[in-house]
Amino acid sequence: MFNEKVTAAEGSNNANIRDLASKIPIRNPSGKGSAIDKRQSYSEILGSTMKQGGIEIGDNTQAGQSLVEVGTTFEKIGMLEREYLSDVYTKFFKPFSNHLQVEWGTIATEKRRLDLARLDLDAAKSKVRGARTPETMQQNEQKVRECQAAFDRQYEQTKILLTDADRKSAEFTVYLEEFIRSQMNFHEQAHKMLEEAYSKMKK
């Protein structure tokens, strides 16, 4: 029964979580000089293009001046977006990825060891049934006891890891809360910048 639970956890939860992680569209900021620090966001590109267009039209004209102002706003939003992505990586994606690679990677390894221990136990039991002499029977029975003990140890080890993984998965909602908080902060600040730009244009 427990082995079925391990198999289910390995084949279902792990696969689903890994599939989710692979779909998260975020660049990995490895530190100073990383892609997330150097590459412009779409908002920055849009803002830069609008500013350039405004200058070409003439920033002394109403249209040109408006383009420059709005472009500046989008450049600020773009910089804010990069800060937001870095924040999401640190507070959500990094611990999430570590949870997958370390926790579930270890469980997969221990599950394979449990499978091997079960195969050794099955093979030892098969030899007992095929023994033809009392001496061979005694040797094979001793081997069964050794394999059973090894299987039991691996069973408990895998059980402990699965129980701990379940606990950590429940605690993982904290990281999701941080992700939502980062989203809220980003959109709140971006909305405020756009409102200020809109107010200037309406004057």
mmCIF file of N, CA and C in Angstrom, residues 33-95:
data_model
loop_
_atom_site.group_PDB
_atom_site.id
_atom_site.type_symbol
_atom_site.label_atom_id
_atom_site.label_comp_id
_atom_site.label_asym_id
_atom_site.label_seq_id
_atom_site.Cartn_x
_atom_site.Cartn_y
_atom_site.Cartn_z
ATOM 1 N N GLY A 33 24.788 41.430 -13.451
ATOM 2 C CA GLY A 33 25.130 41.221 -14.851
ATOM 3 C C GLY A 33 24.306 40.143 -15.517
ATOM 4 N N SER A 34 23.266 39.672 -14.853
ATOM 5 C CA SER A 34 22.443 38.614 -15.434
ATOM 6 C C SER A 34 21.516 39.182 -16.494
ATOM 7 N N ALA A 35 20.836 38.280 -17.189
ATOM 8 C CA ALA A 35 19.941 38.695 -18.271
ATOM 9 C C ALA A 35 18.840 39.618 -17.770
ATOM 10 N N ILE A 36 18.358 39.346 -16.577
ATOM 11 C CA ILE A 36 17.253 40.155 -16.059
ATOM 12 C C ILE A 36 17.720 41.570 -15.720
ATOM 13 N N ASP A 37 19.018 41.752 -15.507
ATOM 14 C CA ASP A 37 19.552 43.076 -15.228
ATOM 15 C C ASP A 37 19.834 43.854 -16.513
ATOM 16 N N LYS A 38 20.229 43.146 -17.562
ATOM 17 C CA LYS A 38 20.680 43.799 -18.790
ATOM 18 C C LYS A 38 19.566 43.950 -19.828
ATOM 19 N N ARG A 39 18.738 42.944 -19.971
ATOM 20 C CA ARG A 39 17.740 42.949 -21.042
ATOM 21 C C ARG A 39 16.594 43.895 -20.727
ATOM 22 N N GLN A 40 16.242 44.733 -21.693
ATOM 23 C CA GLN A 40 15.133 45.661 -21.491
ATOM 24 C C GLN A 40 13.807 44.908 -21.465
ATOM 25 N N SER A 41 12.904 45.385 -20.653
ATOM 26 C CA SER A 41 11.557 44.827 -20.640
ATOM 27 C C SER A 41 10.772 45.419 -21.803
ATOM 28 N N TYR A 42 9.632 44.831 -22.089
ATOM 29 C CA TYR A 42 8.800 45.327 -23.191
ATOM 30 C C TYR A 42 8.326 46.759 -22.916
ATOM 31 N N SER A 43 8.038 47.055 -21.658
ATOM 32 C CA SER A 43 7.597 48.405 -21.317
ATOM 33 C C SER A 43 8.706 49.417 -21.550
ATOM 34 N N GLU A 44 9.944 49.038 -21.226
ATOM 35 C CA GLU A 44 11.073 49.933 -21.471
ATOM 36 C C GLU A 44 11.283 50.168 -22.963
ATOM 37 N N ILE A 45 11.163 49.100 -23.752
ATOM 38 C CA ILE A 45 11.311 49.229 -25.207
ATOM 39 C C ILE A 45 10.224 50.137 -25.772
ATOM 40 N N LEU A 46 8.994 49.926 -25.295
ATOM 41 C CA LEU A 46 7.885 50.770 -25.738
ATOM 42 C C LEU A 46 8.128 52.221 -25.349
ATOM 43 N N GLY A 47 8.544 52.437 -24.108
ATOM 44 C CA GLY A 47 8.794 53.796 -23.651
ATOM 45 C C GLY A 47 9.902 54.478 -24.427
ATOM 46 N N SER A 48 10.979 53.753 -24.685
ATOM 47 C CA SER A 48 12.100 54.308 -25.449
ATOM 48 C C SER A 48 11.673 54.666 -26.867
ATOM 49 N N THR A 49 10.856 53.806 -27.472
ATOM 50 C CA THR A 49 10.372 54.062 -28.830
ATOM 51 C C THR A 49 9.469 55.286 -28.879
ATOM 52 N N MET A 50 8.609 55.408 -27.865
ATOM 53 C CA MET A 50 7.705 56.572 -27.814
ATOM 54 C C MET A 50 8.491 57.863 -27.616
ATOM 55 N N LYS A 51 9.494 57.828 -26.757
ATOM 56 C CA LYS A 51 10.310 59.024 -26.535
ATOM 57 C C LYS A 51 11.053 59.433 -27.811
ATOM 58 N N GLN A 52 11.594 58.431 -28.491
ATOM 59 C CA GLN A 52 12.303 58.715 -29.738
ATOM 60 C C GLN A 52 11.354 59.320 -30.770
ATOM 61 N N GLY A 53 10.150 58.748 -30.849
ATOM 62 C CA GLY A 53 9.163 59.284 -31.781
ATOM 63 C C GLY A 53 8.764 60.706 -31.424
ATOM 64 N N GLY A 54 8.635 60.969 -30.115
ATOM 65 C CA GLY A 54 8.273 62.308 -29.679
ATOM 66 C C GLY A 54 9.339 63.333 -30.013
ATOM 67 N N ILE A 55 10.606 62.919 -29.865
ATOM 68 C CA ILE A 55 11.711 63.824 -30.180
ATOM 69 C C ILE A 55 11.755 64.106 -31.679
ATOM 70 N N GLU A 56 11.512 63.060 -32.478
ATOM 71 C CA GLU A 56 11.526 63.240 -33.930
ATOM 72 C C GLU A 56 10.397 64.153 -34.383
ATOM 73 N N ILE A 57 9.223 64.001 -33.766
ATOM 74 C CA ILE A 57 8.104 64.889 -34.098
ATOM 75 C C ILE A 57 8.403 66.316 -33.652
ATOM 76 N N GLY A 58 9.062 66.383 -32.479
ATOM 77 C CA GLY A 58 9.386 67.692 -31.922
ATOM 78 C C GLY A 58 8.826 67.807 -30.523
ATOM 79 N N ASP A 59 9.703 67.804 -29.512
ATOM 80 C CA ASP A 59 9.197 67.844 -28.143
ATOM 81 C C ASP A 59 8.658 69.226 -27.765
ATOM 82 N N ASN A 60 8.735 70.149 -28.725
ATOM 83 C CA ASN A 60 8.135 71.468 -28.498
ATOM 84 C C ASN A 60 6.680 71.506 -28.969
ATOM 85 N N THR A 61 6.242 70.384 -29.582
ATOM 86 C CA THR A 61 4.840 70.266 -30.005
ATOM 87 C C THR A 61 4.079 69.479 -28.942
ATOM 88 N N GLN A 62 2.761 69.621 -28.945
ATOM 89 C CA GLN A 62 1.947 68.938 -27.952
ATOM 90 C C GLN A 62 2.038 67.421 -28.116
ATOM 91 N N ALA A 63 1.966 66.969 -29.364
ATOM 92 C CA ALA A 63 2.041 65.525 -29.617
ATOM 93 C C ALA A 63 3.404 64.974 -29.218
ATOM 94 N N GLY A 64 4.465 65.670 -29.619
ATOM 95 C CA GLY A 64 5.805 65.207 -29.284
ATOM 96 C C GLY A 64 6.055 65.205 -27.794
ATOM 97 N N GLN A 65 5.619 66.255 -27.125
ATOM 98 C CA GLN A 65 5.801 66.352 -25.678
ATOM 99 C C GLN A 65 5.033 65.238 -24.952
ATOM 100 N N SER A 66 3.812 64.964 -25.417
ATOM 101 C CA SER A 66 3.004 63.909 -24.802
ATOM 102 C C SER A 66 3.661 62.543 -24.980
ATOM 103 N N LEU A 67 4.200 62.310 -26.171
ATOM 104 C CA LEU A 67 4.890 61.036 -26.416
ATOM 105 C C LEU A 67 6.104 60.876 -25.510
ATOM 106 N N VAL A 68 6.844 61.956 -25.321
ATOM 107 C CA VAL A 68 8.030 61.906 -24.451
ATOM 108 C C VAL A 68 7.616 61.626 -23.007
ATOM 109 N N GLU A 69 6.583 62.286 -22.540
ATOM 110 C CA GLU A 69 6.131 62.102 -21.167
ATOM 111 C C GLU A 69 5.615 60.684 -20.923
ATOM 112 N N VAL A 70 4.782 60.222 -21.859
ATOM 113 C CA VAL A 70 4.246 58.861 -21.720
ATOM 114 C C VAL A 70 5.372 57.840 -21.866
ATOM 115 N N GLY A 71 6.296 58.090 -22.787
ATOM 116 C CA GLY A 71 7.425 57.184 -22.959
ATOM 117 C C GLY A 71 8.271 57.092 -21.712
ATOM 118 N N THR A 72 8.482 58.225 -21.067
ATOM 119 C CA THR A 72 9.240 58.239 -19.810
ATOM 120 C C THR A 72 8.529 57.408 -18.749
ATOM 121 N N THR A 73 7.208 57.533 -18.714
ATOM 122 C CA THR A 73 6.424 56.752 -17.751
ATOM 123 C C THR A 73 6.589 55.260 -17.998
ATOM 124 N N PHE A 74 6.522 54.844 -19.262
ATOM 125 C CA PHE A 74 6.655 53.424 -19.570
ATOM 126 C C PHE A 74 8.075 52.915 -19.312
ATOM 127 N N GLU A 75 9.058 53.768 -19.484
ATOM 128 C CA GLU A 75 10.419 53.363 -19.131
ATOM 129 C C GLU A 75 10.523 53.097 -17.623
ATOM 130 N N LYS A 76 9.883 53.948 -16.825
ATOM 131 C CA LYS A 76 9.872 53.743 -15.375
ATOM 132 C C LYS A 76 9.126 52.460 -15.011
ATOM 133 N N ILE A 77 8.016 52.212 -15.699
ATOM 134 C CA ILE A 77 7.261 50.985 -15.455
ATOM 135 C C ILE A 77 8.108 49.766 -15.820
ATOM 136 N N GLY A 78 8.868 49.888 -16.906
ATOM 137 C CA GLY A 78 9.733 48.791 -17.320
ATOM 138 C C GLY A 78 10.804 48.468 -16.295
ATOM 139 N N MET A 79 11.402 49.519 -15.718
ATOM 140 C CA MET A 79 12.388 49.300 -14.664
ATOM 141 C C MET A 79 11.743 48.670 -13.437
ATOM 142 N N LEU A 80 10.522 49.108 -13.155
ATOM 143 C CA LEU A 80 9.766 48.533 -12.042
ATOM 144 C C LEU A 80 9.471 47.061 -12.313
ATOM 145 N N GLU A 81 9.199 46.758 -13.574
ATOM 146 C CA GLU A 81 8.906 45.385 -13.957
ATOM 147 C C GLU A 81 10.109 44.476 -13.727
ATOM 148 N N ARG A 82 11.298 44.971 -14.023
ATOM 149 C CA ARG A 82 12.499 44.163 -13.796
ATOM 150 C C ARG A 82 12.715 43.904 -12.305
ATOM 151 N N GLU A 83 12.458 44.926 -11.497
ATOM 152 C CA GLU A 83 12.551 44.755 -10.049
ATOM 153 C C GLU A 83 11.528 43.726 -9.564
ATOM 154 N N TYR A 84 10.359 43.781 -10.161
ATOM 155 C CA TYR A 84 9.291 42.841 -9.814
ATOM 156 C C TYR A 84 9.691 41.406 -10.161
ATOM 157 N N LEU A 85 10.260 41.210 -11.358
ATOM 158 C CA LEU A 85 10.685 39.869 -11.771
ATOM 159 C C LEU A 85 11.783 39.327 -10.860
ATOM 160 N N SER A 86 12.700 40.185 -10.490
ATOM 161 C CA SER A 86 13.766 39.766 -9.584
ATOM 162 C C SER A 86 13.196 39.382 -8.223
ATOM 163 N N ASP A 87 12.219 40.150 -7.772
ATOM 164 C CA ASP A 87 11.576 39.880 -6.490
ATOM 165 C C ASP A 87 10.823 38.551 -6.531
ATOM 166 N N VAL A 88 10.117 38.311 -7.628
ATOM 167 C CA VAL A 88 9.382 37.049 -7.780
ATOM 168 C C VAL A 88 10.338 35.862 -7.813
ATOM 169 N N TYR A 89 11.461 36.047 -8.497
ATOM 170 C CA TYR A 89 12.442 34.957 -8.564
ATOM 171 C C TYR A 89 12.971 34.604 -7.175
ATOM 172 N N THR A 90 13.320 35.638 -6.410
ATOM 173 C CA THR A 90 13.914 35.413 -5.095
ATOM 174 C C THR A 90 12.918 34.826 -4.100
ATOM 175 N N LYS A 91 11.693 35.364 -4.104
ATOM 176 C CA LYS A 91 10.720 34.989 -3.078
ATOM 177 C C LYS A 91 9.813 33.829 -3.461
ATOM 178 N N PHE A 92 9.735 33.521 -4.770
ATOM 179 C CA PHE A 92 8.834 32.437 -5.185
ATOM 180 C C PHE A 92 9.524 31.369 -6.011
ATOM 181 N N PHE A 93 10.063 31.771 -7.166
ATOM 182 C CA PHE A 93 10.542 30.768 -8.097
ATOM 183 C C PHE A 93 11.756 30.005 -7.579
ATOM 184 N N LYS A 94 12.698 30.697 -6.947
ATOM 185 C CA LYS A 94 13.904 30.026 -6.458
ATOM 186 C C LYS A 94 13.586 28.970 -5.405
ATOM 187 N N PRO A 95 12.822 29.303 -4.338
ATOM 188 C CA PRO A 95 12.477 28.253 -3.372
ATOM 189 C C PRO A 95 11.593 27.170 -3.975
#
